[in-house]
Short mmCIF file of C-alpha atoms and ligand atoms in Angstrom, two decimals:
data_model
loop_
_atom_site.label_atom_id
_atom_site.label_comp_id
_atom_site.label_asym_id
_atom_site.label_seq_id
_atom_site.Cartn_x
_atom_site.Cartn_y
_atom_site.Cartn_z
CA MET A 1 -9.96 41.87 -66.27
CA HIS A 2 -11.25 44.37 -68.78
CA VAL A 3 -8.73 47.19 -69.02
CA SER A 4 -8.82 50.34 -71.15
CA ILE A 5 -5.82 52.53 -71.91
CA VAL A 6 -6.28 56.09 -73.12
CA GLY A 7 -3.37 57.19 -75.28
CA SER A 8 -1.56 54.70 -77.46
CA GLY A 9 1.95 56.10 -77.84
CA TYR A 10 5.17 54.62 -76.44
CA VAL A 11 3.72 53.92 -73.02
CA GLY A 12 0.07 53.22 -73.91
CA THR A 13 0.82 50.71 -76.68
CA THR A 14 3.50 48.94 -74.66
CA VAL A 15 1.30 48.68 -71.56
CA ALA A 16 -1.72 47.55 -73.61
CA ALA A 17 0.14 44.81 -75.49
CA CYS A 18 1.89 43.62 -72.32
CA LEU A 19 -1.35 43.52 -70.31
CA ALA A 20 -2.94 41.49 -73.12
CA GLU A 21 0.08 39.17 -72.95
CA LEU A 22 -0.56 38.83 -69.20
CA GLY A 23 -4.08 37.59 -69.91
CA HIS A 24 -6.23 40.73 -69.70
CA ASP A 25 -8.78 41.95 -72.21
CA VAL A 26 -7.48 45.35 -73.36
CA THR A 27 -8.90 48.29 -75.30
CA ASN A 28 -6.71 51.18 -76.44
CA VAL A 29 -8.40 54.54 -76.98
CA ASP A 30 -6.55 57.12 -79.09
CA ILE A 31 -7.64 60.14 -81.11
CA ASP A 32 -5.20 59.24 -83.89
CA GLU A 33 -7.04 57.10 -86.47
CA ASP A 34 -3.83 55.79 -88.03
CA ILE A 35 -2.64 54.47 -84.67
CA VAL A 36 -6.01 52.82 -84.03
CA ALA A 37 -6.03 51.24 -87.51
CA ALA A 38 -2.46 49.98 -87.09
CA ILE A 39 -3.25 48.20 -83.82
CA ASN A 40 -6.45 46.67 -85.20
CA ASP A 41 -4.43 45.46 -88.21
CA GLY A 42 -2.04 43.74 -85.80
CA GLU A 43 0.77 46.24 -86.33
CA SER A 44 2.62 48.23 -83.71
CA PRO A 45 2.38 52.01 -84.27
CA ILE A 46 5.81 52.48 -82.68
CA HIS A 47 9.14 50.74 -82.97
CA GLU A 48 10.10 48.87 -79.79
CA PRO A 49 11.84 45.48 -79.73
CA GLY A 50 9.29 42.70 -79.11
CA LEU A 51 6.26 44.97 -79.37
CA ALA A 52 5.30 44.11 -82.97
CA ASP A 53 5.11 40.40 -82.05
CA LEU A 54 2.88 41.08 -79.03
CA VAL A 55 0.52 43.32 -81.00
CA ALA A 56 0.37 40.81 -83.86
CA GLU A 57 -0.39 37.99 -81.43
CA HIS A 58 -3.17 39.67 -79.44
CA ALA A 59 -4.82 42.15 -81.86
CA GLY A 60 -8.22 40.96 -83.01
CA ASP A 61 -8.43 38.77 -79.94
CA THR A 62 -7.80 40.32 -76.50
CA LEU A 63 -6.32 43.59 -77.80
CA ARG A 64 -8.19 46.20 -79.82
CA ALA A 65 -8.12 49.94 -80.41
CA THR A 66 -10.78 52.58 -80.98
CA THR A 67 -11.24 56.34 -81.23
CA ASP A 68 -14.54 55.99 -79.30
CA TYR A 69 -14.25 56.75 -75.59
CA ASP A 70 -17.56 54.97 -74.96
CA ALA A 71 -15.61 51.72 -75.08
CA VAL A 72 -14.24 52.46 -71.58
CA ARG A 73 -17.69 51.77 -70.12
CA GLU A 74 -17.21 48.07 -70.90
CA THR A 75 -13.99 48.04 -68.86
CA ASP A 76 -13.27 47.98 -65.09
CA VAL A 77 -10.24 50.21 -65.07
CA THR A 78 -8.81 52.93 -67.34
CA PHE A 79 -5.15 53.95 -67.49
CA LEU A 80 -4.40 57.46 -68.78
CA ALA A 81 -1.17 57.33 -70.81
CA LEU A 82 -1.39 60.77 -72.41
CA PRO A 83 1.45 63.22 -73.11
CA THR A 84 2.57 65.66 -70.39
CA PRO A 85 4.84 68.05 -72.34
CA SER A 86 6.53 71.21 -71.11
CA GLU A 87 5.35 74.81 -71.27
CA ASP A 88 7.92 77.38 -72.49
CA ASP A 89 9.26 77.86 -68.94
CA GLY A 90 9.63 74.10 -68.39
CA ALA A 91 6.47 73.75 -66.26
CA ILE A 92 4.23 70.75 -66.95
CA ASP A 93 1.48 71.26 -69.52
CA LEU A 94 -1.57 69.28 -68.38
CA ALA A 95 -3.78 70.20 -71.36
CA TYR A 96 -3.72 66.67 -72.87
CA MET A 97 -4.52 65.16 -69.48
CA GLU A 98 -7.43 67.54 -68.97
CA ALA A 99 -8.82 66.90 -72.45
CA GLY A 100 -8.53 63.12 -72.04
CA ALA A 101 -10.05 63.28 -68.55
CA ALA A 102 -12.98 65.34 -69.85
CA SER A 103 -13.70 62.83 -72.64
CA LEU A 104 -13.36 59.96 -70.18
CA GLY A 105 -15.80 61.70 -67.80
CA GLU A 106 -18.38 62.04 -70.60
CA ALA A 107 -18.17 58.32 -71.25
CA LEU A 108 -18.37 57.44 -67.55
CA ALA A 109 -21.49 59.58 -67.08
CA ASP A 110 -23.57 56.69 -68.41
CA LYS A 111 -21.74 53.91 -66.61
CA ASP A 112 -23.45 52.08 -63.75
CA GLY A 113 -21.12 50.77 -61.11
CA ASP A 114 -17.61 51.59 -60.08
CA HIS A 115 -14.70 52.58 -62.29
CA LEU A 116 -11.04 53.05 -61.42
CA VAL A 117 -9.09 55.73 -63.32
CA VAL A 118 -5.32 55.30 -63.07
CA VAL A 119 -2.92 58.07 -64.09
CA LYS A 120 0.02 56.39 -65.85
CA SER A 121 1.50 59.61 -67.27
CA THR A 122 4.21 61.48 -65.40
CA VAL A 123 2.49 64.33 -63.54
CA VAL A 124 3.68 66.68 -60.78
CA PRO A 125 2.36 66.10 -57.25
CA GLY A 126 -1.25 67.19 -56.87
CA SER A 127 -2.17 66.84 -60.58
CA THR A 128 -4.19 63.64 -60.22
CA GLU A 129 -6.42 64.89 -57.43
CA GLU A 130 -6.50 68.61 -58.15
CA VAL A 131 -6.67 68.70 -61.96
CA ILE A 132 -7.49 65.31 -63.48
CA ALA A 133 -10.16 64.11 -61.01
CA PRO A 134 -12.04 67.44 -61.15
CA ALA A 135 -12.01 67.30 -64.98
CA ILE A 136 -13.62 63.84 -64.82
CA GLU A 137 -16.10 65.06 -62.18
CA GLU A 138 -17.18 67.97 -64.35
CA THR A 139 -18.20 65.94 -67.40
CA SER A 140 -19.34 62.76 -65.63
CA GLY A 141 -21.48 64.50 -63.04
CA LYS A 142 -20.00 62.03 -60.53
CA THR A 143 -17.83 62.61 -57.48
CA ALA A 144 -14.31 61.19 -57.12
CA GLY A 145 -14.29 58.56 -54.39
CA GLU A 146 -17.96 57.73 -55.00
CA GLY A 147 -18.96 57.30 -58.66
CA PHE A 148 -15.38 56.66 -59.70
CA HIS A 149 -11.97 56.40 -58.00
CA VAL A 150 -8.57 57.73 -58.98
CA ALA A 151 -5.13 56.20 -58.54
CA MET A 152 -1.61 56.85 -59.81
CA ASN A 153 0.76 54.22 -61.21
CA PRO A 154 3.97 55.77 -62.61
CA GLU A 155 5.82 54.03 -65.42
CA PHE A 156 9.59 53.43 -65.38
CA LEU A 157 10.15 51.75 -68.77
CA ARG A 158 12.98 52.95 -71.01
CA MET A 159 12.79 53.54 -74.74
CA GLY A 160 14.42 50.71 -76.67
CA THR A 161 13.76 48.18 -73.89
CA ALA A 162 10.14 49.11 -73.13
CA VAL A 163 8.59 45.62 -73.35
CA GLU A 164 11.40 43.99 -71.40
CA ASP A 165 11.26 46.73 -68.73
CA PHE A 166 7.47 46.53 -68.39
CA LEU A 167 7.40 42.74 -68.11
CA ASP A 168 10.33 42.55 -65.70
CA PRO A 169 10.16 45.64 -63.47
CA GLN A 170 12.12 46.18 -60.26
CA LYS A 171 9.17 47.92 -58.66
CA ILE A 172 5.51 48.64 -59.28
CA VAL A 173 4.12 51.70 -57.50
CA PHE A 174 0.43 51.95 -56.57
CA GLY A 175 -0.67 55.40 -55.38
CA ALA A 176 -4.23 55.39 -54.08
CA ARG A 177 -6.55 56.41 -51.24
CA GLU A 178 -8.94 53.47 -50.87
CA ALA A 179 -8.32 49.77 -50.24
CA ALA A 180 -10.54 48.95 -53.24
CA ALA A 181 -8.19 50.86 -55.57
CA TYR A 182 -5.11 48.96 -54.31
CA ASP A 183 -7.08 45.73 -54.78
CA THR A 184 -8.02 46.54 -58.39
CA LEU A 185 -4.43 47.55 -59.22
CA GLY A 186 -3.23 44.38 -57.49
CA GLU A 187 -5.53 42.34 -59.71
CA VAL A 188 -4.28 44.05 -62.91
CA PHE A 189 -0.63 43.44 -62.01
CA GLU A 190 -1.07 40.08 -60.28
CA PRO A 191 0.28 37.99 -63.22
CA LEU A 192 3.31 40.30 -63.47
CA VAL A 193 4.06 40.17 -59.76
CA ALA A 194 3.71 36.39 -59.84
CA GLU A 195 6.21 36.05 -62.71
CA SER A 196 8.79 38.67 -61.72
CA ASP A 197 10.82 39.78 -58.69
CA ALA A 198 9.06 43.14 -58.67
CA ALA A 199 8.55 44.89 -55.33
CA VAL A 200 5.07 46.37 -54.94
CA VAL A 201 5.01 49.78 -53.28
CA GLU A 202 1.61 50.83 -51.94
CA THR A 203 1.60 54.53 -51.21
CA GLY A 204 -0.42 57.74 -51.51
CA ILE A 205 -1.29 59.41 -54.80
CA ARG A 206 1.00 62.44 -54.35
CA GLU A 207 3.84 60.16 -53.21
CA ALA A 208 3.42 58.01 -56.32
CA GLU A 209 3.53 61.15 -58.50
CA MET A 210 6.69 62.33 -56.72
CA ILE A 211 8.42 58.91 -56.84
CA LYS A 212 8.53 59.16 -60.64
CA TYR A 213 10.22 62.59 -60.54
CA ALA A 214 12.57 61.48 -57.76
CA ASN A 215 13.56 58.47 -59.87
CA ASN A 216 14.26 60.49 -63.02
CA GLY A 217 15.75 63.45 -61.11
CA PHE A 218 18.13 61.15 -59.26
CA LEU A 219 19.28 59.36 -62.41
CA ALA A 220 19.67 62.59 -64.41
CA SER A 221 21.62 64.14 -61.52
CA LYS A 222 23.81 61.03 -61.25
CA VAL A 223 24.81 61.45 -64.90
CA SER A 224 25.37 65.19 -64.39
CA LEU A 225 27.49 64.51 -61.30
CA ILE A 226 29.71 62.06 -63.16
CA ASN A 227 29.92 64.63 -65.98
CA ASP A 228 30.94 67.33 -63.49
CA ILE A 229 33.56 64.99 -62.03
CA GLY A 230 34.53 63.98 -65.57
CA ASN A 231 35.10 67.61 -66.56
CA ILE A 232 37.44 67.97 -63.57
CA CYS A 233 39.19 64.74 -64.61
CA LYS A 234 39.78 66.19 -68.08
CA GLU A 235 41.41 69.32 -66.61
CA PHE A 236 43.87 67.08 -64.72
CA ASP A 237 44.44 64.65 -67.60
CA VAL A 238 42.71 61.88 -65.64
CA ASP A 239 40.53 59.21 -67.29
CA ALA A 240 37.01 59.61 -65.84
CA TYR A 241 36.09 56.06 -66.91
CA GLU A 242 38.87 54.58 -64.78
CA VAL A 243 37.68 56.73 -61.89
CA ALA A 244 34.06 55.66 -62.47
CA ASP A 245 35.00 51.95 -62.59
CA ALA A 246 36.68 52.31 -59.20
CA ILE A 247 33.96 54.29 -57.42
CA ALA A 248 31.37 51.85 -58.82
CA LEU A 249 32.89 49.18 -56.55
CA ASP A 250 31.40 51.03 -53.60
CA ASP A 251 27.90 49.59 -53.58
CA ARG A 252 26.54 52.80 -52.08
CA ILE A 253 27.42 54.37 -55.47
CA GLY A 254 26.83 51.44 -57.84
CA GLY A 255 28.01 51.07 -61.41
CA LYS A 256 24.98 52.17 -63.40
CA PHE A 257 24.49 55.60 -64.95
CA LEU A 258 28.16 56.50 -64.58
CA ARG A 259 28.91 56.93 -68.28
CA SER A 260 30.17 60.48 -68.59
CA GLY A 261 30.07 62.39 -71.87
CA LEU A 262 27.60 64.53 -73.76
CA GLY A 263 24.85 64.12 -71.15
CA TRP A 264 21.18 63.24 -71.22
CA GLY A 265 18.51 63.83 -73.83
CA GLY A 266 15.30 62.06 -74.77
CA SER A 267 11.63 62.63 -74.06
CA CYS A 268 11.82 62.19 -70.28
CA PHE A 269 14.89 63.42 -68.36
CA PRO A 270 14.93 66.99 -69.77
CA LYS A 271 11.14 67.38 -69.57
CA ASP A 272 10.75 65.83 -66.14
CA THR A 273 13.67 67.59 -64.43
CA ASN A 274 12.43 70.93 -65.74
CA ALA A 275 8.84 70.16 -64.71
CA ILE A 276 9.72 69.28 -61.12
CA ILE A 277 12.07 72.29 -60.84
CA ALA A 278 9.25 74.56 -62.07
CA ALA A 279 6.74 72.93 -59.69
CA ALA A 280 9.14 73.29 -56.75
CA ARG A 281 9.77 76.95 -57.62
CA ASP A 282 6.06 77.54 -57.87
CA ALA A 283 5.67 76.06 -54.39
CA GLY A 284 8.40 78.38 -53.03
CA TYR A 285 11.54 76.20 -53.17
CA GLU A 286 14.47 76.64 -55.60
CA PRO A 287 16.08 73.17 -55.90
CA PRO A 288 19.81 73.96 -56.37
CA VAL A 289 21.03 70.42 -57.07
CA LEU A 290 18.48 69.71 -59.82
CA GLU A 291 19.13 73.15 -61.30
CA ALA A 292 22.87 72.38 -61.35
CA ALA A 293 22.16 69.00 -62.98
CA VAL A 294 20.45 70.83 -65.85
CA GLU A 295 23.25 73.42 -66.03
CA VAL A 296 26.01 70.78 -66.27
CA ASN A 297 23.99 68.91 -68.88
CA ASP A 298 23.58 72.04 -70.98
CA LEU A 299 27.35 72.70 -70.88
CA GLN A 300 28.60 69.36 -72.20
CA PRO A 301 28.11 69.87 -75.97
CA GLU A 302 29.96 73.21 -75.88
CA ARG A 303 32.78 71.64 -73.83
CA LEU A 304 33.22 69.01 -76.53
CA LEU A 305 33.30 71.68 -79.23
CA SER A 306 35.84 73.74 -77.28
CA LEU A 307 38.14 70.68 -77.32
CA LEU A 308 37.70 70.70 -81.11
CA ASP A 309 38.49 74.46 -81.24
CA GLU A 310 41.76 73.82 -79.42
CA ARG A 311 42.84 71.56 -82.27
CA THR A 312 41.46 73.00 -85.47
CA ASP A 313 39.31 75.62 -87.16
CA VAL A 314 36.42 73.87 -88.93
CA ALA A 315 35.16 76.91 -90.89
CA GLY A 316 34.48 75.76 -94.44
CA GLU A 317 35.50 72.20 -93.53
CA ARG A 318 33.52 68.97 -93.72
CA VAL A 319 32.82 67.55 -90.25
CA ALA A 320 31.28 64.11 -89.67
CA VAL A 321 28.70 63.68 -86.90
CA LEU A 322 28.33 60.05 -85.82
CA GLY A 323 24.91 59.42 -84.26
CA LEU A 324 21.71 61.46 -84.15
CA SER A 325 19.39 59.59 -81.75
CA PHE A 326 19.33 60.54 -78.05
CA LYS A 327 20.72 57.13 -77.16
CA PRO A 328 21.48 53.91 -79.05
CA GLY A 329 18.74 51.40 -79.91
CA THR A 330 16.12 53.96 -80.91
CA ASP A 331 15.31 56.41 -83.69
CA ASP A 332 13.99 58.89 -81.09
CA VAL A 333 15.67 62.27 -81.54
CA ARG A 334 13.75 64.30 -78.96
CA LYS A 335 16.20 66.56 -77.07
CA THR A 336 19.09 64.67 -78.64
CA ARG A 337 22.53 66.11 -77.92
CA ALA A 338 23.10 65.99 -81.68
CA VAL A 339 21.18 69.28 -81.99
CA PRO A 340 23.48 71.51 -79.88
CA VAL A 341 26.53 69.74 -81.34
CA ILE A 342 25.42 70.31 -84.96
CA GLU A 343 24.31 73.89 -84.25
CA GLY A 344 27.69 74.60 -82.62
CA LEU A 345 29.53 73.15 -85.61
CA GLN A 346 27.42 75.20 -88.04
CA GLU A 347 28.04 78.38 -85.99
CA ARG A 348 31.73 77.67 -86.56
CA GLY A 349 31.07 77.49 -90.31
CA ALA A 350 31.45 73.71 -90.68
CA ASP A 351 29.72 71.63 -93.39
CA VAL A 352 28.08 68.88 -91.37
CA VAL A 353 27.55 65.40 -92.72
CA ALA A 354 25.76 63.07 -90.32
CA TYR A 355 25.29 59.34 -90.10
CA ASP A 356 22.98 57.37 -87.81
CA PRO A 357 22.04 53.70 -88.29
CA VAL A 358 18.30 54.41 -87.85
CA ALA A 359 17.55 58.02 -86.89
CA ALA A 360 18.41 60.11 -90.00
CA GLU A 361 14.83 60.23 -91.25
CA SER A 362 13.30 61.12 -87.88
CA PHE A 363 16.00 63.77 -87.34
CA ASP A 364 15.27 65.32 -90.73
CA ASP A 365 11.49 65.29 -90.01
CA SER A 366 11.86 66.65 -86.46
CA TYR A 367 14.36 69.43 -87.22
CA PRO A 368 13.46 70.76 -90.69
CA ASP A 369 15.40 73.99 -90.02
CA ILE A 370 18.69 72.14 -89.51
CA GLU A 371 20.21 71.68 -92.94
CA ILE A 372 22.86 69.00 -93.07
CA GLU A 373 24.00 66.27 -95.43
CA TYR A 374 23.03 62.69 -94.49
CA ALA A 375 25.38 59.80 -95.21
CA ASP A 376 24.34 56.15 -95.65
CA SER A 377 27.23 54.82 -93.63
CA ALA A 378 29.85 55.98 -91.16
CA ALA A 379 32.48 55.39 -93.86
CA GLU A 380 30.66 57.76 -96.23
CA ALA A 381 30.35 60.42 -93.51
CA LEU A 382 34.04 60.18 -92.62
CA GLU A 383 35.29 60.43 -96.21
CA GLY A 384 37.12 63.71 -96.66
CA ALA A 385 36.16 65.00 -93.18
CA ARG A 386 38.43 67.38 -91.31
CA ALA A 387 37.11 65.99 -87.99
CA ALA A 388 34.55 63.50 -86.65
CA VAL A 389 32.34 63.98 -83.59
CA ALA A 390 30.74 60.92 -81.92
CA VAL A 391 27.38 61.88 -80.41
CA THR A 392 25.55 58.56 -79.81
CA ASP A 393 27.09 55.36 -78.43
CA TRP A 394 25.94 52.99 -81.17
CA ASP A 395 27.96 49.73 -81.01
CA GLU A 396 28.92 49.97 -84.68
CA PHE A 397 31.02 53.07 -83.93
CA ALA A 398 33.23 50.93 -81.67
CA ALA A 399 34.01 48.74 -84.67
CA LEU A 400 35.19 51.60 -86.92
CA ASP A 401 38.78 51.16 -87.99
CA SER A 402 40.17 51.64 -91.50
CA GLU A 403 37.18 53.92 -92.24
CA PHE A 404 39.14 56.72 -90.53
CA ASP A 405 41.85 56.45 -93.23
CA ALA A 406 39.56 58.22 -95.68
CA MET A 407 39.33 61.36 -93.52
CA ALA A 408 41.10 64.53 -94.71
CA THR A 409 42.72 64.66 -91.27
CA PRO A 410 42.04 61.82 -88.84
CA LEU A 411 40.78 63.77 -85.82
CA VAL A 412 38.06 62.18 -83.65
CA LEU A 413 36.20 63.96 -80.85
CA ASP A 414 34.39 61.30 -78.84
CA GLY A 415 31.42 62.48 -76.76
CA ARG A 416 30.35 58.99 -75.63
CA HIS A 417 33.47 56.87 -74.97
CA ILE A 418 32.52 54.66 -77.89
CA VAL A 419 35.20 55.01 -80.61
CA GLU A 420 38.24 52.74 -80.20
CA ARG A 421 41.59 54.49 -80.18
CA ARG A 422 43.83 53.43 -83.06
CA GLU A 423 47.20 54.34 -84.41
CA GLY A 424 47.22 57.21 -86.89
CA VAL A 425 44.04 58.80 -85.50
CA GLU A 426 44.18 61.79 -83.16
CA TYR A 427 41.62 60.82 -80.51
CA VAL A 428 40.09 63.28 -78.02
CA GLY A 429 37.68 62.11 -75.30
CA LEU A 430 35.31 64.52 -73.58
CA THR A 431 36.05 63.44 -70.00
CA TRP A 432 38.91 60.99 -70.41
N1 NAD B 501 8.20 57.39 -73.47
C1 NAD B 501 8.71 56.90 -72.35
O1 NAD B 501 9.76 56.25 -72.35
C2 NAD B 501 7.99 57.11 -71.03
C3 NAD B 501 8.34 56.31 -69.94
C4 NAD B 501 7.66 56.51 -68.72
C5 NAD B 501 6.68 57.49 -68.61
N2 NAD B 501 6.37 58.26 -69.70
C6 NAD B 501 5.27 59.24 -69.55
O2 NAD B 501 4.08 58.66 -70.12
C7 NAD B 501 3.26 59.67 -70.72
C8 NAD B 501 2.97 59.33 -72.17
O3 NAD B 501 4.20 59.34 -72.86
P1 NAD B 501 4.38 58.67 -74.31
O4 NAD B 501 5.84 58.70 -74.59
O5 NAD B 501 3.66 57.37 -74.38
O6 NAD B 501 3.60 59.74 -75.22
P2 NAD B 501 3.30 59.66 -76.78
O7 NAD B 501 3.31 61.04 -77.28
O8 NAD B 501 4.17 58.61 -77.41
O9 NAD B 501 1.79 59.08 -76.83
C9 NAD B 501 0.66 59.77 -76.43
C10 NAD B 501 -0.57 59.30 -77.22
O10 NAD B 501 -1.73 59.99 -76.72
C11 NAD B 501 -2.60 60.24 -77.82
N3 NAD B 501 -3.53 61.31 -77.45
C12 NAD B 501 -3.30 62.64 -77.33
N4 NAD B 501 -4.41 63.28 -76.90
C13 NAD B 501 -5.37 62.32 -76.73
C14 NAD B 501 -6.71 62.34 -76.27
N5 NAD B 501 -7.32 63.45 -75.90
N6 NAD B 501 -7.39 61.16 -76.22
C15 NAD B 501 -6.79 60.00 -76.58
N7 NAD B 501 -5.52 59.92 -77.01
C16 NAD B 501 -4.81 61.06 -77.09
C17 NAD B 501 -1.66 60.60 -78.95
O11 NAD B 501 -2.30 60.44 -80.21
C18 NAD B 501 -0.51 59.59 -78.72
O12 NAD B 501 -0.71 58.39 -79.43
C19 NAD B 501 4.02 60.99 -70.50
O13 NAD B 501 3.56 61.58 -69.30
C20 NAD B 501 5.47 60.54 -70.32
O14 NAD B 501 6.23 61.46 -69.55
C21 NAD B 501 6.97 58.08 -70.91
O1 UPG B 502 25.41 56.55 -67.77
C1 UPG B 502 24.62 57.14 -68.52
C2 UPG B 502 23.28 56.72 -68.71
C3 UPG B 502 22.45 57.46 -69.56
N1 UPG B 502 22.93 58.57 -70.19
C4 UPG B 502 22.02 59.35 -71.07
O2 UPG B 502 20.80 59.58 -70.39
C5 UPG B 502 19.71 59.65 -71.31
C6 UPG B 502 18.54 58.79 -70.86
O3 UPG B 502 18.88 57.43 -70.96
P1 UPG B 502 17.88 56.24 -70.47
O4 UPG B 502 17.53 56.46 -69.07
O5 UPG B 502 18.49 54.95 -70.84
O6 UPG B 502 16.65 56.49 -71.45
P2 UPG B 502 15.11 56.83 -71.35
O7 UPG B 502 14.44 55.92 -72.29
O8 UPG B 502 14.98 58.31 -71.51
O9 UPG B 502 14.59 56.38 -69.88
C7 UPG B 502 14.49 57.27 -68.77
O10 UPG B 502 13.28 58.02 -68.83
C8 UPG B 502 12.07 57.20 -68.84
C9 UPG B 502 10.88 58.13 -68.99
O11 UPG B 502 10.54 58.76 -67.83
C10 UPG B 502 12.01 56.41 -67.54
O12 UPG B 502 10.81 55.63 -67.50
C11 UPG B 502 13.26 55.51 -67.43
O13 UPG B 502 13.23 54.81 -66.19
C12 UPG B 502 14.50 56.42 -67.50
O14 UPG B 502 15.69 55.62 -67.47
C13 UPG B 502 20.29 59.26 -72.68
O15 UPG B 502 20.51 60.45 -73.44
C14 UPG B 502 21.62 58.60 -72.35
O16 UPG B 502 22.58 58.77 -73.37
C15 UPG B 502 24.23 58.99 -70.02
O17 UPG B 502 24.69 59.99 -70.58
N2 UPG B 502 25.06 58.25 -69.18
#
């Protein structure tokens, strides 16, 4: 099939390269000329394991990119993979979706025959039919359900394992109104369904939109619940990880997403929980559990720092921060817990020196107002430090050993259950 994908960021590039791998002919449309040039040169504009190889293999053949929306006319189906950021109050900002939909509508005005527009971005219930479809109608002069059709297909891939997650999903959700839309989506994903154990869920458009928020809201709340329980554990000198291992044996609970600590960051959980809370509020319902999930998450960095306060005063002291990315395996620093931890340390007067295997540059670019020293290795960060705070669970922090000998005082505050305890080091876990 001929598929176009509007937006070529984390999701758009991954989906495009994977659909090309599955045998489709794919065109990426993005307003960023550098991204378009990179793809056409066979290079991935983002760092994701396995993605560079796929782009290199298919670019110039069944994968191409352009800034020209007219290219969508040559395709049967268009996925919208545009950003859906937050407004100041946490509500979803649909401006990118509306702009993309308007440009798409202009291009579709001159298309004969049917076209399916699939919303891939995470949008609150009602957005596809009440905001995006009307924006396409306005510039195309066509009517949704006649000149073009809309559908919703949420994406569940994780950063750092995006290609693997896309090519081996547990479920694929098709939200649509007409049989023809399910059929077209079925055709796009047919090679994937044939090769994987994925369940296909055929549902309505608003249900598909909500399934994405339910998925992320559930997972974020699961982490906040284990953090809440973990905070209680700490008060009673109980190891939350031993407790988690035991409750995980109940398959109604399951063992995943039970790692307590500094909580969740990244480009999705914070944005999506706040967006669905704001949408619910707007509709007249205050969701207490999701609100509490955010509240617990916001508390964790300060709880870690209060454990530090109980042991030492860091004013004027060098403190090592281990890890800057929001999770291991990525240089993404959006909503990373490193920010509140570093700000809290600086409020206490500490001189922060940070080390991350890959994210130092992106942290420095993303947070120009945060002035810290960057070290080239964990050993360099630890040298002469009064305390160390582990923020990201990078594997290499588990291997640290004699590096702690160079600290001024060997005190380690672990926010991720990653540093190994060793003799001679005072070790403090956040929930264990
Ligand atoms: N990143 C993830 O792990 C992930 C996973 C699942 C779902 N999502 C959702 O997918 C959506 C996209 O997220 P992302 O992380 O890929 O975003 P991103 O910021 O990485 O990429 C968005 C791309 O859209 C382009 N763009 C902006 N305006 C445009 C326009 N008018 N026309 C064409 N291109 C335009 C930008 O140049 C950029 O390349 C969001 O709704 C997000 O919540 C993200
Ligand atoms: O037991 C756990 C598991 C995760 N986290 C934290 O939770 C955050 C999110 O982790 P993860 O879900 O692995 O990363 P994302 O790439 O943000 O992926 C989430 O967000 C994406 C965008 O919506 C969805 O597509 C994915 O399904 C969903 O897992 C990170 O800060 C983790 O450190 C914990 O603290 N404890």
